[in-house]
XYZ file of C-alpha atoms in Angstrom:
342
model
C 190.321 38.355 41.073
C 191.551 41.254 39.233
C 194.955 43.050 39.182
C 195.190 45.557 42.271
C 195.304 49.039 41.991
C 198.022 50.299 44.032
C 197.775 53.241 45.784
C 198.778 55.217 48.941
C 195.389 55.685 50.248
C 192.228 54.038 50.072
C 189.106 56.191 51.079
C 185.695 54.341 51.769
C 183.173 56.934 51.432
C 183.035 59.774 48.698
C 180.568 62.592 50.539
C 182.486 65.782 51.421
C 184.791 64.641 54.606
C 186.133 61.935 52.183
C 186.380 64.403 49.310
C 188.404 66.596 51.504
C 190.872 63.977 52.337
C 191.500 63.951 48.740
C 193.118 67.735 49.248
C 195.066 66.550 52.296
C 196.853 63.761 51.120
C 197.811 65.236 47.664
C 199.092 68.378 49.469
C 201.501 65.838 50.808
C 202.038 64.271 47.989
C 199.958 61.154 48.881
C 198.078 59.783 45.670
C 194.165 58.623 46.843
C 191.595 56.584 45.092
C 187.968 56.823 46.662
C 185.429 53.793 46.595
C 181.362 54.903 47.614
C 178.563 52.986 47.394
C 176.496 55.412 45.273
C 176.534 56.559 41.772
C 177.736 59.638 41.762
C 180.084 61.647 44.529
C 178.983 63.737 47.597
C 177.702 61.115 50.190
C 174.292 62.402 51.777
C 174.557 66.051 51.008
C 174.352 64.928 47.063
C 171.903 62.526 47.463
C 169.507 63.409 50.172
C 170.246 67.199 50.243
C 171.143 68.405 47.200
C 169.251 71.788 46.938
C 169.002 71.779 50.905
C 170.700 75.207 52.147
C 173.855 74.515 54.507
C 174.816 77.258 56.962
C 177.893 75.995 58.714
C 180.721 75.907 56.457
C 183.638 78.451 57.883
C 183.720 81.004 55.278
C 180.800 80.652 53.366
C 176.866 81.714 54.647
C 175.364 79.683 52.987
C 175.601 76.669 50.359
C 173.406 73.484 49.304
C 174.554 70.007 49.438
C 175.198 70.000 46.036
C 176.949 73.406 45.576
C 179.384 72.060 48.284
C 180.088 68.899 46.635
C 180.832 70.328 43.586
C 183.428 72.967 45.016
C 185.079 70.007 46.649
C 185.270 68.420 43.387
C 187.182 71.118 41.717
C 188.794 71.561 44.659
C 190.803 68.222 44.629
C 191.081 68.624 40.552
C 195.208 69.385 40.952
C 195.030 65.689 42.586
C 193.394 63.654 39.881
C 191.748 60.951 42.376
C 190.659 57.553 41.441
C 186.743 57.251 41.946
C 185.007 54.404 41.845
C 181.191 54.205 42.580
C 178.515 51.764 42.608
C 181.036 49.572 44.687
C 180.792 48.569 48.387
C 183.962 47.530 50.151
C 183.381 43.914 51.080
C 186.964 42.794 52.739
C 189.884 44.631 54.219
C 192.966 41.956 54.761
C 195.960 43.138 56.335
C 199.167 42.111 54.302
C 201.643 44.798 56.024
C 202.701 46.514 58.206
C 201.023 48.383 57.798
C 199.759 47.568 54.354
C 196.406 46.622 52.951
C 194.568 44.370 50.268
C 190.802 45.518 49.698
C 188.479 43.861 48.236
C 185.051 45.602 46.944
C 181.511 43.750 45.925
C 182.510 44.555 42.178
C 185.471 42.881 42.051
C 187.897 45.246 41.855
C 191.076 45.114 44.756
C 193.213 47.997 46.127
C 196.299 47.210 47.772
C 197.605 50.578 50.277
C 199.588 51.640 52.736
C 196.484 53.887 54.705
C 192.308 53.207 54.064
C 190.552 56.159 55.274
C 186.995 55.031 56.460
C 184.732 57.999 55.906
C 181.090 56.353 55.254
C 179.145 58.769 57.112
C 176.794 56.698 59.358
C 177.564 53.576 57.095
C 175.201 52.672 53.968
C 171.731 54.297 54.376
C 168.465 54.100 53.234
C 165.170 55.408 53.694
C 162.918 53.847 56.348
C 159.848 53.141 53.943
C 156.258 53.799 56.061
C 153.793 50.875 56.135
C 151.381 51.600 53.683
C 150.180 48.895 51.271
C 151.572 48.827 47.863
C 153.819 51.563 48.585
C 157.089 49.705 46.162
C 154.736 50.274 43.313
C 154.747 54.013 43.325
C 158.312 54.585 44.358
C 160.352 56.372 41.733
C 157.377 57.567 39.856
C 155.487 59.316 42.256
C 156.413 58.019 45.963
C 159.962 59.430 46.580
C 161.828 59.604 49.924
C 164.471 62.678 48.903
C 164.252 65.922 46.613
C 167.482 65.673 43.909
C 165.650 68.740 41.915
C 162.987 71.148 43.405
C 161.457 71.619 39.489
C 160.749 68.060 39.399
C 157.718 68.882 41.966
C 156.458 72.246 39.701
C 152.780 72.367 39.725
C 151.969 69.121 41.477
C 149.981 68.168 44.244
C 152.318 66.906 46.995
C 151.435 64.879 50.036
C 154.624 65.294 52.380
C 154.444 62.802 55.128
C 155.947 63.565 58.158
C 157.353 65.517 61.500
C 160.837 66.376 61.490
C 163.320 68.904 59.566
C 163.204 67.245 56.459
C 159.378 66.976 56.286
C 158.733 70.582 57.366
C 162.125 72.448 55.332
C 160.525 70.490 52.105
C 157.084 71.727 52.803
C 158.589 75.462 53.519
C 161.005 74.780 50.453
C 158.258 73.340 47.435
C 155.402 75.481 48.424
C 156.443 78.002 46.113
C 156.995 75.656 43.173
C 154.193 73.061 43.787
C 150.378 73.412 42.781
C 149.144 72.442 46.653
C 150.964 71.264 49.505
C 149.684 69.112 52.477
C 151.469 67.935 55.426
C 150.407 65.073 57.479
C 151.820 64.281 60.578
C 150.356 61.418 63.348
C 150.175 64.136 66.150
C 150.072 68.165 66.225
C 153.662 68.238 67.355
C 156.785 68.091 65.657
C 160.369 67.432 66.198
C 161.452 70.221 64.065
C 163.570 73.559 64.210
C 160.589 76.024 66.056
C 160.818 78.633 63.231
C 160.181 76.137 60.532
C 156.903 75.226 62.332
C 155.805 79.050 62.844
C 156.596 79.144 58.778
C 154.178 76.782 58.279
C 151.674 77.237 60.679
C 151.405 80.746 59.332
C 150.968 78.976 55.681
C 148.457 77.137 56.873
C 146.426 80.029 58.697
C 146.614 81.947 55.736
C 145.201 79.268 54.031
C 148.433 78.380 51.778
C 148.461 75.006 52.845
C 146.701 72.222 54.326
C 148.185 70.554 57.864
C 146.295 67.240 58.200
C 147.131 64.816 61.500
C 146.846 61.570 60.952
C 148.353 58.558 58.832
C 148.302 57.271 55.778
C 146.602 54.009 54.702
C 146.405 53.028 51.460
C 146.962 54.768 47.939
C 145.408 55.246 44.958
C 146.681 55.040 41.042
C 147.455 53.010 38.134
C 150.732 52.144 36.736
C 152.702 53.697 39.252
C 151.045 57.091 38.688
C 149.693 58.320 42.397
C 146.372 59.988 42.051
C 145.303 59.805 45.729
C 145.928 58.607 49.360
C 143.185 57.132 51.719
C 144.108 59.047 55.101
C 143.015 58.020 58.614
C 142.642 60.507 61.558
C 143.245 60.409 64.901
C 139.648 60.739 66.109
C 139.324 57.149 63.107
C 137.672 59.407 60.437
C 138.694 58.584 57.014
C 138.832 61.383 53.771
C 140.435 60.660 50.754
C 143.621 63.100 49.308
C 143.979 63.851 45.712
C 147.626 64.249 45.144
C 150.382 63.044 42.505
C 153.507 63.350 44.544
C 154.041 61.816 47.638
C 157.606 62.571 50.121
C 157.672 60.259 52.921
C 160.109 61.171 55.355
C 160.265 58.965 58.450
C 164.283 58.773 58.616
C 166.979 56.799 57.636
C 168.171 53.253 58.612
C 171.972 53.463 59.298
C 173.602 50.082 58.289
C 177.320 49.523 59.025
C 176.899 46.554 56.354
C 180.374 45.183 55.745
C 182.335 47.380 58.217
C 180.769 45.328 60.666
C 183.218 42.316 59.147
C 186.525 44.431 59.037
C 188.369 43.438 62.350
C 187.939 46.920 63.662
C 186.428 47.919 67.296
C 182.917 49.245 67.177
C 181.093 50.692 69.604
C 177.455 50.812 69.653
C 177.636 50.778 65.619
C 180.594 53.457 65.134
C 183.853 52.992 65.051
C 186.249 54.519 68.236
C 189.279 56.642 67.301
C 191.791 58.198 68.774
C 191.897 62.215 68.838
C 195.324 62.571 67.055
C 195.160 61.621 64.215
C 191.968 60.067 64.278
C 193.252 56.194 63.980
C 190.859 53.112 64.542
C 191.652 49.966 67.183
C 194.009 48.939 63.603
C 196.961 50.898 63.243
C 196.856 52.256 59.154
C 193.227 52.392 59.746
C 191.807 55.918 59.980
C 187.702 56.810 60.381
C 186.481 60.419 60.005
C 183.123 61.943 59.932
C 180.126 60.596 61.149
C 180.693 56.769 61.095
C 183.571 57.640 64.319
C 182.875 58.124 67.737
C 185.067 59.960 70.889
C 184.853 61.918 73.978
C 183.451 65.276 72.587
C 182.298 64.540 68.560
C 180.147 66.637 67.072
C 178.645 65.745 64.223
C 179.326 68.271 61.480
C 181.049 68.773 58.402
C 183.630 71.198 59.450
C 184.708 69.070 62.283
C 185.386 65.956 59.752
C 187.404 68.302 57.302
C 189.572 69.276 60.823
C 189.822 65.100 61.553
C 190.945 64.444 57.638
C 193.441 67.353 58.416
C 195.112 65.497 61.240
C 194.877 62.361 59.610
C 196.867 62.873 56.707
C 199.823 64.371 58.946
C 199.753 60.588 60.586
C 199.573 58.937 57.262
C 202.279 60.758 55.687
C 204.335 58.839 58.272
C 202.946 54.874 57.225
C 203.087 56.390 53.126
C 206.465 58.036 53.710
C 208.399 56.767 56.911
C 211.733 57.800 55.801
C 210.675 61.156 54.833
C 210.473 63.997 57.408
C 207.206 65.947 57.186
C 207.816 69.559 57.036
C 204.620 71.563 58.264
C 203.902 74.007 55.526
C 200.907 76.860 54.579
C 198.744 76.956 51.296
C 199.265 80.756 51.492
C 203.234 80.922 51.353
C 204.071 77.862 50.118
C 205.364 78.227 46.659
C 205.718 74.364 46.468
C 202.161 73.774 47.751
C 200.726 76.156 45.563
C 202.606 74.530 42.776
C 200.951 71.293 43.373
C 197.511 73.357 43.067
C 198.138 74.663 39.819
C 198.249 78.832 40.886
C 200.847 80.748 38.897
């Protein structure tokens, strides 16, 4: 086992409620290190949504995943965070009261007064469609989110599919891609109504194809698509040319290790609280998606407002001799201090 990092708060989960927390805790002076299962920081809006336009963010009409994310980062600069990614938190042991030895997949242990669980809906992944041979193409020319719209210039892409993400993709790439062709199972999708008048009116103008039906095999060499075998509803079969294929049939939400933490679930997330936002383990805290109480809403905004009331409650565990004075960004010379503005 290695030497612990001590800390005052531990934060599972490094997409923008987590990133947030950051800016919470160092206003009161509470040092954070942040543990995510991915490579890089920014949760789901980084790695499923990166150039996907977001629309609800008080103050700001509009901003992608990745623009976010990045704002956050410099955001919490004044705060220096630990990050450490490409780790899973494995084991939470309770050595305090309240106090807290963590233990991730890599190796590496945390010992804290607070852990902040923000891991959105737990670890995800893509739910992969049944189609022979599919592994084989993934990465090269199968792939199940868009990190970089250019990446699809010119090609032929087969987007799979009847939600928001298969129709705001087909809307989004059209411009950039060679040909487009959407194929749902039925002529009916679950999506926003004006993204399916967009591209019904793409496809009436000839644009675009819309094909209904699934696909059942695939064609290429050495992981380069160059077709997919598709079957229709009335059993006819045609053959696709394409070299880029974006299933999207959802993701599978796993609660993987939080499962084994000693903390009260209910049906898969994790009951607060509406304080401060504290699990069923006092020192404990879950924001964002991955908590559940009368009333949540699942949206950014409302897990920046729950990391907002959770610090104020950790500041007490971090700091219990220290009264917490309640104090504004805007005319707080000692707040704006700690952010650096002159």
């Amino acid at each position: 086992m290695s030497e612990a990092i001590k800390t005052d708060v531990l934060i599972i989960g490094a997409g923008p409620c987590g990133l947030f927390c950051v800016f919470e805790l160092g206003l009161l002076d509470m040092k954070a290190h942040v543990v995510d299962i991915l490579d890089k920081a920014g949760g789901q809006c980084a790695e499923l949504y990166p150039e996907k336009p977001i629309y609800d963010i008080p103050g700001i009409p509009m901003v992608t995943g990745q623009g976010l994310t990045d704002a956050l980062m410099e955001q919490i600069k004044p705060f220096n965070p630990g990050f450490h990614l490409n780790e899973m938190v494995e084991k939470i042991e309770k050595i305090g009261d309240p106090a807290f030895r963590v233990t991730t997949d890599g190796g590496k242990v945390f010992e804290c007064k607070v852990v902040v669980i923000s891991a959105g809906g737990g670890s995800f992944q893509p739910k992969r469609p049944p189609v022979p041979g599919i592994e084989a193409y993934e990465g090269t020319s199968v792939f199940y989110s868009v990190r970089k719209m250019e990446h699809f210039r010119d090609k032929d892409i087969l987007i799979v599919g009847g939600g928001d993400s298969a129709l705001d993709w087909t809307l989004n790439l059209h411009p950039v891609a060679r040909s487009v062709t959407l194929l749902h199972r039925r002529d009916d999708f679950r999506a926003a109504p004006h993204s399916v008048e967009q591209m019904r009116a793409l496809v009436a103008s000839g644009k675009m194809e819309l094909k209904i039906g699934q696909v059942t095999s695939l064609e290429g060499d050495g992981g380069k698509l160059t077709g997919a075998t598709i079957k229709g509803n009335d059993n006819s079969v045609s053959r696709l040319a394409c070299n880029a294929m974006l299933p999207f049939f959802g993701l599978t939400m796993k609660l993987g290790a939080v499962a084994n933490w000693g903390i009260a679930l209910e049906n898969n997330l994790v009951p607060v609280e509406t304080s401060a936002f504290e699990t069923s383990v006092p020192g404990i805290f879950a924001i964002g998606d991955i908590n559940t109480y009368p009333g949540k809403l699942k949206l950014i905004l409302c897990g920046f407002h729950e990391g907002a009331l959770m610090a104020q409650k950790a500041h007490r565990y971090v700091y219990p001799d220290k009264r917490l004075v309640f104090q504004y960004t805007t005319s707080s010379t000692s707040l704006q201090k700690k952010l650096g503005v002159n």
